[in-house]
PDB file of C-alpha atoms in Angstrom:
ATOM      1  CA  MET K   1      -0.138  -0.020   0.077  1.00  0.00           C
ATOM      2  CA  LYS K   2       1.312   3.384  -1.088  1.00  0.00           C
ATOM      3  CA  LYS K   3       2.221   5.758   1.912  1.00  0.00           C
ATOM      4  CA  LYS K   4      -0.197   8.893   2.010  1.00  0.00           C
ATOM      5  CA  ALA K   5       1.223  12.402   1.991  1.00  0.00           C
ATOM      6  CA  THR K   6       5.132  11.408   2.793  1.00  0.00           C
ATOM      7  CA  GLN K   7       5.758  14.646   1.516  1.00  0.00           C
ATOM      8  CA  VAL K   8       4.545  16.022   4.861  1.00  0.00           C
ATOM      9  CA  GLU K   9       7.863  15.977   6.356  1.00  0.00           C
ATOM     10  CA  SER K  10       9.447  18.271   3.994  1.00  0.00           C
ATOM     11  CA  ALA K  11       7.033  20.673   2.411  1.00  0.00           C
ATOM     12  CA  PRO K  12       3.367  20.291   3.316  1.00  0.00           C
ATOM     13  CA  SER K  13       0.876  22.303   1.288  1.00  0.00           C
ATOM     14  CA  LEU K  14      -2.261  23.391   2.930  1.00  0.00           C
ATOM     15  CA  VAL K  15      -5.567  24.520   1.724  1.00  0.00           C
ATOM     16  CA  ILE K  16      -8.159  25.760   4.450  1.00  0.00           C
ATOM     17  CA  VAL K  17     -11.756  25.854   3.692  1.00  0.00           C
ATOM     18  CA  GLY K  18     -13.394  28.806   5.813  1.00  0.00           C
ATOM     19  CA  CYS K  19     -12.389  32.126   7.310  1.00  0.00           C
ATOM     20  CA  GLY K  20     -13.614  31.899  10.871  1.00  0.00           C
ATOM     21  CA  ASN K  21     -11.460  32.124  14.043  1.00  0.00           C
ATOM     22  CA  VAL K  22     -10.221  28.675  13.620  1.00  0.00           C
ATOM     23  CA  ALA K  23      -9.149  29.251  10.295  1.00  0.00           C
ATOM     24  CA  TRP K  24      -7.243  32.325  11.068  1.00  0.00           C
ATOM     25  CA  HIS K  25      -5.375  30.989  13.804  1.00  0.00           C
ATOM     26  CA  LEU K  26      -4.348  27.769  11.902  1.00  0.00           C
ATOM     27  CA  ALA K  27      -3.467  29.588   8.978  1.00  0.00           C
ATOM     28  CA  LYS K  28      -1.224  32.008  11.225  1.00  0.00           C
ATOM     29  CA  GLY K  29       0.319  28.927  13.268  1.00  0.00           C
ATOM     30  CA  PHE K  30       1.119  27.027  10.016  1.00  0.00           C
ATOM     31  CA  LEU K  31       2.859  30.032   8.218  1.00  0.00           C
ATOM     32  CA  ASN K  32       4.810  30.722  11.462  1.00  0.00           C
ATOM     33  CA  ALA K  33       5.657  27.293  11.600  1.00  0.00           C
ATOM     34  CA  GLY K  34       7.218  27.309   7.979  1.00  0.00           C
ATOM     35  CA  VAL K  35       4.631  26.036   5.830  1.00  0.00           C
ATOM     36  CA  LYS K  36       5.167  28.190   2.549  1.00  0.00           C
ATOM     37  CA  GLU K  37       2.164  26.920   0.299  1.00  0.00           C
ATOM     38  CA  LEU K  38      -1.198  27.691   2.135  1.00  0.00           C
ATOM     39  CA  MET K  39      -4.273  29.147   0.740  1.00  0.00           C
ATOM     40  CA  VAL K  40      -7.670  30.250   2.406  1.00  0.00           C
ATOM     41  CA  CYS K  41     -10.604  29.323   0.513  1.00  0.00           C
ATOM     42  CA  ASN K  42     -14.167  30.633   1.358  1.00  0.00           C
ATOM     43  CA  HIS K  43     -17.492  29.531  -0.585  1.00  0.00           C
ATOM     44  CA  ARG K  44     -18.284  33.252  -1.057  1.00  0.00           C
ATOM     45  CA  PRO K  45     -16.624  36.681  -0.874  1.00  0.00           C
ATOM     46  CA  ASN K  46     -16.021  37.916   2.684  1.00  0.00           C
ATOM     47  CA  PRO K  47     -13.960  40.787   3.660  1.00  0.00           C
ATOM     48  CA  VAL K  48     -12.003  39.000   5.884  1.00  0.00           C
ATOM     49  CA  LEU K  49     -10.328  37.417   3.300  1.00  0.00           C
ATOM     50  CA  ASP K  50      -8.284  40.695   2.972  1.00  0.00           C
ATOM     51  CA  ASP K  51      -7.047  39.950   6.228  1.00  0.00           C
ATOM     52  CA  PHE K  52      -5.674  36.719   5.340  1.00  0.00           C
ATOM     53  CA  ARG K  53      -4.210  37.943   2.244  1.00  0.00           C
ATOM     54  CA  PHE K  54      -2.547  41.507   3.430  1.00  0.00           C
ATOM     55  CA  GLN K  55      -1.813  40.586   7.022  1.00  0.00           C
ATOM     56  CA  LEU K  56      -0.866  36.817   6.774  1.00  0.00           C
ATOM     57  CA  LYS K  57       0.404  36.906   3.352  1.00  0.00           C
ATOM     58  CA  CYS K  58      -1.239  33.995   2.183  1.00  0.00           C
ATOM     59  CA  LYS K  59      -3.273  33.222  -0.969  1.00  0.00           C
ATOM     60  CA  THR K  60      -6.927  33.310  -1.033  1.00  0.00           C
ATOM     61  CA  ALA K  61      -9.566  31.871  -3.247  1.00  0.00           C
ATOM     62  CA  VAL K  62     -13.444  32.513  -3.312  1.00  0.00           C
ATOM     63  CA  GLY K  63     -15.371  29.326  -4.352  1.00  0.00           C
ATOM     64  CA  ILE K  64     -14.581  25.821  -3.602  1.00  0.00           C
ATOM     65  CA  GLU K  65     -14.228  25.084  -7.425  1.00  0.00           C
ATOM     66  CA  ASN K  66     -11.199  27.765  -7.284  1.00  0.00           C
ATOM     67  CA  MET K  67      -9.049  26.246  -4.902  1.00  0.00           C
ATOM     68  CA  PRO K  68      -5.919  23.934  -5.848  1.00  0.00           C
ATOM     69  CA  LEU K  69      -6.577  20.195  -5.952  1.00  0.00           C
ATOM     70  CA  LYS K  70      -3.376  18.856  -5.605  1.00  0.00           C
ATOM     71  CA  ALA K  71      -2.404  20.093  -2.021  1.00  0.00           C
ATOM     72  CA  SER K  72      -1.291  17.890   0.836  1.00  0.00           C
ATOM     73  CA  PHE K  73      -3.978  18.850   3.132  1.00  0.00           C
ATOM     74  CA  TYR K  74      -7.626  20.356   3.324  1.00  0.00           C
ATOM     75  CA  PHE K  75      -8.655  21.547   6.564  1.00  0.00           C
ATOM     76  CA  ILE K  76     -12.636  22.207   6.651  1.00  0.00           C
ATOM     77  CA  CYS K  77     -13.187  25.034   9.199  1.00  0.00           C
ATOM     78  CA  VAL K  78     -16.822  25.688   8.686  1.00  0.00           C
ATOM     79  CA  PRO K  79     -19.664  25.484  11.586  1.00  0.00           C
ATOM     80  CA  ASP K  80     -20.214  21.807  12.436  1.00  0.00           C
ATOM     81  CA  LYS K  81     -23.540  21.505  10.866  1.00  0.00           C
ATOM     82  CA  PHE K  82     -21.810  22.245   7.500  1.00  0.00           C
ATOM     83  CA  ILE K  83     -18.873  19.849   7.373  1.00  0.00           C
ATOM     84  CA  ALA K  84     -20.624  17.066   5.654  1.00  0.00           C
ATOM     85  CA  GLU K  85     -22.248  19.319   2.596  1.00  0.00           C
ATOM     86  CA  VAL K  86     -18.696  21.087   2.210  1.00  0.00           C
ATOM     87  CA  ALA K  87     -16.746  17.727   2.373  1.00  0.00           C
ATOM     88  CA  ALA K  88     -19.232  16.490  -0.402  1.00  0.00           C
ATOM     89  CA  LYS K  89     -18.318  19.226  -2.426  1.00  0.00           C
ATOM     90  CA  ILE K  90     -14.615  18.629  -2.355  1.00  0.00           C
ATOM     91  CA  GLN K  91     -13.349  16.539  -5.198  1.00  0.00           C
ATOM     92  CA  LEU K  92      -9.594  16.116  -4.907  1.00  0.00           C
ATOM     93  CA  THR K  93      -7.251  14.982  -7.680  1.00  0.00           C
ATOM     94  CA  ASN K  94      -4.286  14.182  -5.636  1.00  0.00           C
ATOM     95  CA  PRO K  95      -4.934  10.527  -4.221  1.00  0.00           C
ATOM     96  CA  GLN K  96      -2.182  11.154  -1.384  1.00  0.00           C
ATOM     97  CA  ALA K  97      -4.211  14.430   0.126  1.00  0.00           C
ATOM     98  CA  ILE K  98      -5.958  14.429   3.186  1.00  0.00           C
ATOM     99  CA  LEU K  99      -9.091  15.873   4.063  1.00  0.00           C
ATOM    100  CA  VAL K 100      -9.378  17.111   7.673  1.00  0.00           C
ATOM    101  CA  HIS K 101     -12.105  18.617   9.897  1.00  0.00           C
ATOM    102  CA  CYS K 102     -11.442  20.315  13.371  1.00  0.00           C
ATOM    103  CA  SER K 103     -14.663  19.660  15.389  1.00  0.00           C
ATOM    104  CA  GLY K 104     -14.358  18.163  18.563  1.00  0.00           C
ATOM    105  CA  SER K 105     -18.368  17.155  18.276  1.00  0.00           C
ATOM    106  CA  THR K 106     -18.252  15.758  14.679  1.00  0.00           C
ATOM    107  CA  SER K 107     -17.466  11.988  13.685  1.00  0.00           C
ATOM    108  CA  LEU K 108     -14.816  11.502  11.176  1.00  0.00           C
ATOM    109  CA  SER K 109     -17.168   9.571   9.139  1.00  0.00           C
ATOM    110  CA  GLU K 110     -18.801  12.854   8.127  1.00  0.00           C
ATOM    111  CA  LEU K 111     -16.044  13.238   5.841  1.00  0.00           C
ATOM    112  CA  GLY K 112     -17.298  10.469   3.729  1.00  0.00           C
ATOM    113  CA  GLU K 113     -15.937   7.484   1.843  1.00  0.00           C
ATOM    114  CA  ARG K 114     -13.252   8.432  -0.431  1.00  0.00           C
ATOM    115  CA  VAL K 115      -9.714   7.157  -2.008  1.00  0.00           C
ATOM    116  CA  GLN K 116      -7.920  10.038  -0.131  1.00  0.00           C
ATOM    117  CA  GLY K 117      -7.187   9.687   3.596  1.00  0.00           C
ATOM    118  CA  THR K 118      -9.346  11.757   6.264  1.00  0.00           C
ATOM    119  CA  ALA K 119      -8.837  12.881   9.543  1.00  0.00           C
ATOM    120  CA  VAL K 120      -9.802  14.965  12.566  1.00  0.00           C
ATOM    121  CA  PHE K 121      -7.178  17.489  13.630  1.00  0.00           C
ATOM    122  CA  TYR K 122      -8.990  19.164  16.998  1.00  0.00           C
ATOM    123  CA  PRO K 123      -7.169  21.728  18.759  1.00  0.00           C
ATOM    124  CA  LEU K 124      -8.476  21.626  22.600  1.00  0.00           C
ATOM    125  CA  GLN K 125      -8.590  25.407  22.689  1.00  0.00           C
ATOM    126  CA  SER K 126     -10.741  28.412  22.578  1.00  0.00           C
ATOM    127  CA  PHE K 127     -10.101  30.467  19.469  1.00  0.00           C
ATOM    128  CA  SER K 128     -10.861  34.434  19.461  1.00  0.00           C
ATOM    129  CA  ARG K 129      -9.432  36.469  16.549  1.00  0.00           C
ATOM    130  CA  GLN K 130      -7.792  39.003  18.877  1.00  0.00           C
ATOM    131  CA  CYS K 131      -6.034  36.726  21.200  1.00  0.00           C
ATOM    132  CA  ASP K 132      -2.871  34.784  20.175  1.00  0.00           C
ATOM    133  CA  ILE K 133      -2.770  31.166  20.311  1.00  0.00           C
ATOM    134  CA  GLN K 134       0.014  29.341  22.460  1.00  0.00           C
ATOM    135  CA  TRP K 135       0.344  26.493  20.085  1.00  0.00           C
ATOM    136  CA  GLN K 136       3.071  24.746  22.137  1.00  0.00           C
ATOM    137  CA  GLU K 137       0.881  24.618  24.995  1.00  0.00           C
ATOM    138  CA  THR K 138      -2.184  23.416  23.033  1.00  0.00           C
ATOM    139  CA  PRO K 139      -3.290  19.720  23.040  1.00  0.00           C
ATOM    140  CA  LEU K 140      -4.108  18.433  19.590  1.00  0.00           C
ATOM    141  CA  LEU K 141      -6.690  15.437  19.261  1.00  0.00           C
ATOM    142  CA  LEU K 142      -5.916  13.547  16.093  1.00  0.00           C
ATOM    143  CA  GLU K 143      -7.926  10.691  14.220  1.00  0.00           C
ATOM    144  CA  ALA K 144      -7.405   9.374  10.932  1.00  0.00           C
ATOM    145  CA  SER K 145      -9.234   6.574   8.503  1.00  0.00           C
ATOM    146  CA  ASP K 146      -5.857   4.781   8.477  1.00  0.00           C
ATOM    147  CA  LYS K 147      -2.378   4.412  10.083  1.00  0.00           C
ATOM    148  CA  ASN K 148      -0.241   6.061   7.302  1.00  0.00           C
ATOM    149  CA  THR K 149      -2.782   9.006   7.070  1.00  0.00           C
ATOM    150  CA  LEU K 150      -2.078   9.387  11.122  1.00  0.00           C
ATOM    151  CA  LYS K 151       1.406   9.321  10.405  1.00  0.00           C
ATOM    152  CA  SER K 152       1.170  12.130   8.000  1.00  0.00           C
ATOM    153  CA  LEU K 153      -1.037  13.920  10.379  1.00  0.00           C
ATOM    154  CA  LYS K 154       1.184  13.776  13.370  1.00  0.00           C
ATOM    155  CA  ALA K 155       4.153  15.220  11.455  1.00  0.00           C
ATOM    156  CA  LEU K 156       2.071  18.022  10.405  1.00  0.00           C
ATOM    157  CA  ALA K 157       0.604  18.509  14.389  1.00  0.00           C
ATOM    158  CA  SER K 158       4.296  18.425  15.175  1.00  0.00           C
ATOM    159  CA  LEU K 159       4.739  21.948  13.601  1.00  0.00           C
ATOM    160  CA  LEU K 160       2.400  23.545  15.884  1.00  0.00           C
ATOM    161  CA  SER K 161       2.438  21.447  19.306  1.00  0.00           C
ATOM    162  CA  PRO K 162       4.145  18.565  20.686  1.00  0.00           C
ATOM    163  CA  LEU K 163       1.026  17.727  22.528  1.00  0.00           C
ATOM    164  CA  ALA K 164      -0.628  15.445  20.121  1.00  0.00           C
ATOM    165  CA  TYR K 165      -2.550  12.376  21.124  1.00  0.00           C
ATOM    166  CA  ASP K 166      -4.720   9.960  19.345  1.00  0.00           C
ATOM    167  CA  CYS K 167      -8.499  10.327  20.144  1.00  0.00           C
ATOM    168  CA  LYS K 168     -11.211   8.378  18.578  1.00  0.00           C
ATOM    169  CA  SER K 169     -14.483  10.190  17.751  1.00  0.00           C
ATOM    170  CA  GLU K 170     -16.568   8.956  20.663  1.00  0.00           C
ATOM    171  CA  GLU K 171     -13.759   9.920  22.934  1.00  0.00           C
ATOM    172  CA  ARG K 172     -13.390  13.152  21.524  1.00  0.00           C
ATOM    173  CA  LEU K 173     -17.086  13.846  21.864  1.00  0.00           C
ATOM    174  CA  HIS K 174     -16.835  13.305  25.606  1.00  0.00           C
ATOM    175  CA  LEU K 175     -13.759  15.667  25.728  1.00  0.00           C
ATOM    176  CA  HIS K 176     -15.597  18.400  23.841  1.00  0.00           C
ATOM    177  CA  LEU K 177     -18.296  18.303  26.408  1.00  0.00           C
ATOM    178  CA  CYS K 178     -16.010  18.968  29.217  1.00  0.00           C
ATOM    179  CA  ALA K 179     -14.452  21.686  27.229  1.00  0.00           C
ATOM    180  CA  VAL K 180     -17.931  23.387  26.934  1.00  0.00           C
ATOM    181  CA  LEU K 181     -18.200  23.009  30.958  1.00  0.00           C
ATOM    182  CA  VAL K 182     -15.119  24.302  31.769  1.00  0.00           C
ATOM    183  CA  ASN K 183     -14.621  27.160  29.143  1.00  0.00           C
ATOM    184  CA  ASN K 184     -18.009  28.232  27.527  1.00  0.00           C
ATOM    185  CA  PHE K 185     -20.197  27.657  30.767  1.00  0.00           C
ATOM    186  CA  THR K 186     -17.487  29.301  32.813  1.00  0.00           C
ATOM    187  CA  ASN K 187     -17.307  32.397  30.689  1.00  0.00           C
ATOM    188  CA  ALA K 188     -21.002  32.559  30.703  1.00  0.00           C
ATOM    189  CA  LEU K 189     -20.847  33.019  34.614  1.00  0.00           C
ATOM    190  CA  TYR K 190     -18.145  35.347  33.857  1.00  0.00           C
ATOM    191  CA  THR K 191     -20.616  37.245  31.727  1.00  0.00           C
ATOM    192  CA  ALA K 192     -23.028  37.288  34.387  1.00  0.00           C
ATOM    193  CA  ALA K 193     -21.018  38.551  37.018  1.00  0.00           C
ATOM    194  CA  GLU K 194     -19.777  41.495  34.664  1.00  0.00           C
ATOM    195  CA  GLY K 195     -23.577  42.183  33.758  1.00  0.00           C
ATOM    196  CA  HIS K 196     -24.506  42.248  37.563  1.00  0.00           C
ATOM    197  CA  LEU K 197     -21.462  44.582  38.619  1.00  0.00           C
ATOM    198  CA  LEU K 198     -22.937  46.949  35.792  1.00  0.00           C
ATOM    199  CA  GLN K 199     -26.581  46.912  36.405  1.00  0.00           C
ATOM    200  CA  ASN K 200     -26.086  47.441  40.071  1.00  0.00           C
ATOM    201  CA  LYS K 201     -23.687  50.486  38.946  1.00  0.00           C
ATOM    202  CA  THR K 202     -20.943  49.360  41.276  1.00  0.00           C
ATOM    203  CA  ASN K 203     -17.298  50.938  40.906  1.00  0.00           C
ATOM    204  CA  PHE K 204     -15.751  47.744  39.810  1.00  0.00           C
ATOM    205  CA  ASP K 205     -15.585  45.554  36.772  1.00  0.00           C
ATOM    206  CA  LEU K 206     -14.523  42.005  36.184  1.00  0.00           C
ATOM    207  CA  SER K 207     -10.680  42.872  36.238  1.00  0.00           C
ATOM    208  CA  LEU K 208     -10.850  42.946  40.111  1.00  0.00           C
ATOM    209  CA  PHE K 209     -11.752  39.401  40.048  1.00  0.00           C
ATOM    210  CA  LEU K 210      -8.856  38.142  37.862  1.00  0.00           C
ATOM    211  CA  PRO K 211      -6.586  37.081  40.736  1.00  0.00           C
ATOM    212  CA  LEU K 212      -9.284  34.918  42.061  1.00  0.00           C
ATOM    213  CA  ILE K 213      -9.944  33.425  38.581  1.00  0.00           C
ATOM    214  CA  GLN K 214      -6.245  32.824  38.039  1.00  0.00           C
ATOM    215  CA  THR K 215      -5.851  31.456  41.565  1.00  0.00           C
ATOM    216  CA  GLY K 216      -8.714  29.186  40.787  1.00  0.00           C
ATOM    217  CA  VAL K 217      -6.972  28.108  37.855  1.00  0.00           C
ATOM    218  CA  SER K 218      -3.522  27.380  39.178  1.00  0.00           C
ATOM    219  CA  LYS K 219      -4.971  25.387  41.843  1.00  0.00           C
ATOM    220  CA  LEU K 220      -5.988  22.758  39.247  1.00  0.00           C
ATOM    221  CA  SER K 221      -2.354  22.102  38.545  1.00  0.00           C
ATOM    222  CA  ARG K 222      -1.759  21.127  42.315  1.00  0.00           C
ATOM    223  CA  MET K 223      -4.752  19.326  43.454  1.00  0.00           C
ATOM    224  CA  LYS K 224      -7.957  17.673  42.426  1.00  0.00           C
ATOM    225  CA  ALA K 225     -10.949  20.023  41.515  1.00  0.00           C
ATOM    226  CA  LEU K 226     -13.052  18.545  44.356  1.00  0.00           C
ATOM    227  CA  ALA K 227     -10.547  19.268  46.742  1.00  0.00           C
ATOM    228  CA  ALA K 228     -10.167  23.077  45.307  1.00  0.00           C
ATOM    229  CA  GLN K 229     -13.659  24.030  45.892  1.00  0.00           C
ATOM    230  CA  THR K 230     -14.591  26.538  48.392  1.00  0.00           C
ATOM    231  CA  GLY K 231     -17.599  28.973  48.956  1.00  0.00           C
ATOM    232  CA  PRO K 232     -20.858  29.067  50.873  1.00  0.00           C
ATOM    233  CA  ALA K 233     -22.434  26.018  49.191  1.00  0.00           C
ATOM    234  CA  LYS K 234     -19.275  23.798  50.287  1.00  0.00           C
ATOM    235  CA  ARG K 235     -19.670  25.274  54.020  1.00  0.00           C
ATOM    236  CA  GLY K 236     -23.519  24.936  54.130  1.00  0.00           C
ATOM    237  CA  ASP K 237     -23.730  28.507  54.749  1.00  0.00           C
ATOM    238  CA  LYS K 238     -27.632  28.905  54.041  1.00  0.00           C
ATOM    239  CA  LYS K 239     -27.556  32.452  55.430  1.00  0.00           C
ATOM    240  CA  THR K 240     -25.077  33.903  52.737  1.00  0.00           C
ATOM    241  CA  MET K 241     -26.522  31.788  50.213  1.00  0.00           C
ATOM    242  CA  HIS K 242     -30.243  33.399  50.874  1.00  0.00           C
ATOM    243  CA  LEU K 243     -28.733  36.633  50.671  1.00  0.00           C
ATOM    244  CA  HIS K 244     -27.240  36.382  47.436  1.00  0.00           C
ATOM    245  CA  LEU K 245     -30.488  34.804  46.248  1.00  0.00           C
ATOM    246  CA  ASP K 246     -32.395  37.985  47.176  1.00  0.00           C
ATOM    247  CA  LEU K 247     -29.919  39.927  45.238  1.00  0.00           C
ATOM    248  CA  LEU K 248     -30.946  37.839  42.022  1.00  0.00           C
ATOM    249  CA  ASP K 249     -34.794  38.481  42.184  1.00  0.00           C
ATOM    250  CA  LYS K 250     -34.892  40.213  38.996  1.00  0.00           C
ATOM    251  CA  HIS K 251     -32.764  37.827  37.205  1.00  0.00           C
ATOM    252  CA  SER K 252     -34.626  34.428  37.166  1.00  0.00           C
ATOM    253  CA  ILE K 253     -32.199  32.364  34.854  1.00  0.00           C
ATOM    254  CA  ILE K 254     -29.227  33.545  37.127  1.00  0.00           C
ATOM    255  CA  LYS K 255     -31.090  32.507  40.284  1.00  0.00           C
ATOM    256  CA  LYS K 256     -31.931  29.289  39.087  1.00  0.00           C
ATOM    257  CA  ILE K 257     -28.256  28.492  38.149  1.00  0.00           C
ATOM    258  CA  TYR K 258     -27.183  29.667  41.551  1.00  0.00           C
ATOM    259  CA  LYS K 259     -29.503  27.392  43.219  1.00  0.00           C
ATOM    260  CA  ASP K 260     -28.559  24.381  40.737  1.00  0.00           C
ATOM    261  CA  MET K 261     -25.010  24.854  41.108  1.00  0.00           C
ATOM    262  CA  SER K 262     -25.143  25.127  44.963  1.00  0.00           C
ATOM    263  CA  LEU K 263     -27.022  21.834  44.921  1.00  0.00           C
ATOM    264  CA  LEU K 264     -24.309  20.427  42.481  1.00  0.00           C
ATOM    265  CA  ILE K 265     -21.785  21.558  44.771  1.00  0.00           C
ATOM    266  CA  LYS K 266     -23.306  19.972  48.034  1.00  0.00           C
ATOM    267  CA  GLU K 267     -23.867  16.671  46.027  1.00  0.00           C
ATOM    268  CA  GLN K 268     -20.239  16.620  44.920  1.00  0.00           C
ATOM    269  CA  GLN K 269     -18.801  17.557  48.260  1.00  0.00           C
ATOM    270  CA  HIS K 270     -21.087  15.382  50.555  1.00  0.00           C
ATOM    271  CA  GLY K 271     -22.416  12.777  48.226  1.00  0.00           C
ATOM    272  CA  ARG K 272     -26.261  13.427  49.076  1.00  0.00           C
ATOM    273  CA  SER K 273     -28.931  15.727  47.780  1.00  0.00           C
TER     274      SER K 273
END
């Protein structure tokens, strides 16, 4: 059997389909790592493509029909619900090419059956355009249709991060759920706190809490999350909790979250409802 994409070790060529935050950081990361041939393609005109062209100095194209068909890797960086649809439109002429998606919750099978290798390249990271990514500290969860494709994918991943792990679709879905819990849900609580400070016209903003947030994260490198828990719910301090709930009378969703989270902490700490 012919090895797939053995050219990866020397000079990989990449096409990134999509122009969102993940596409931006992947393009920036691979270009900084020395990849010379990289094109970003979007299905329709988008002013963001100008940023790729002028800031990152990479080639761009509008329309899948206008992207090169003999690149080493094709990264699909579109919303999860469009991955299968976009994959079906990509017909490659290079039998050694590898078609990749970057979703944490989408199965490898969504890329379909094809002559080329298929793979998943999921960075366990949060992507915002204005914040740089520390790729060397970012775990990359990899899956591929065969051993040779996985070998080529790992060679490419090594350009960005030493933290590359084999991860099947089912396991990756569990990890994606946990990522939502520890990052997206936590950020929603930060947003709620920020809004509460503003709505109640305090003289403070969320920056006051950054040392507290950073200490909470730092503790997780030294102890289990269960042991790191503090606060009124853990102590069973009902008086303080009732005072807090009174402040949330006009915010029913946050009030319910406060009650539910307090119950969760109690169950975690004491093993009972």
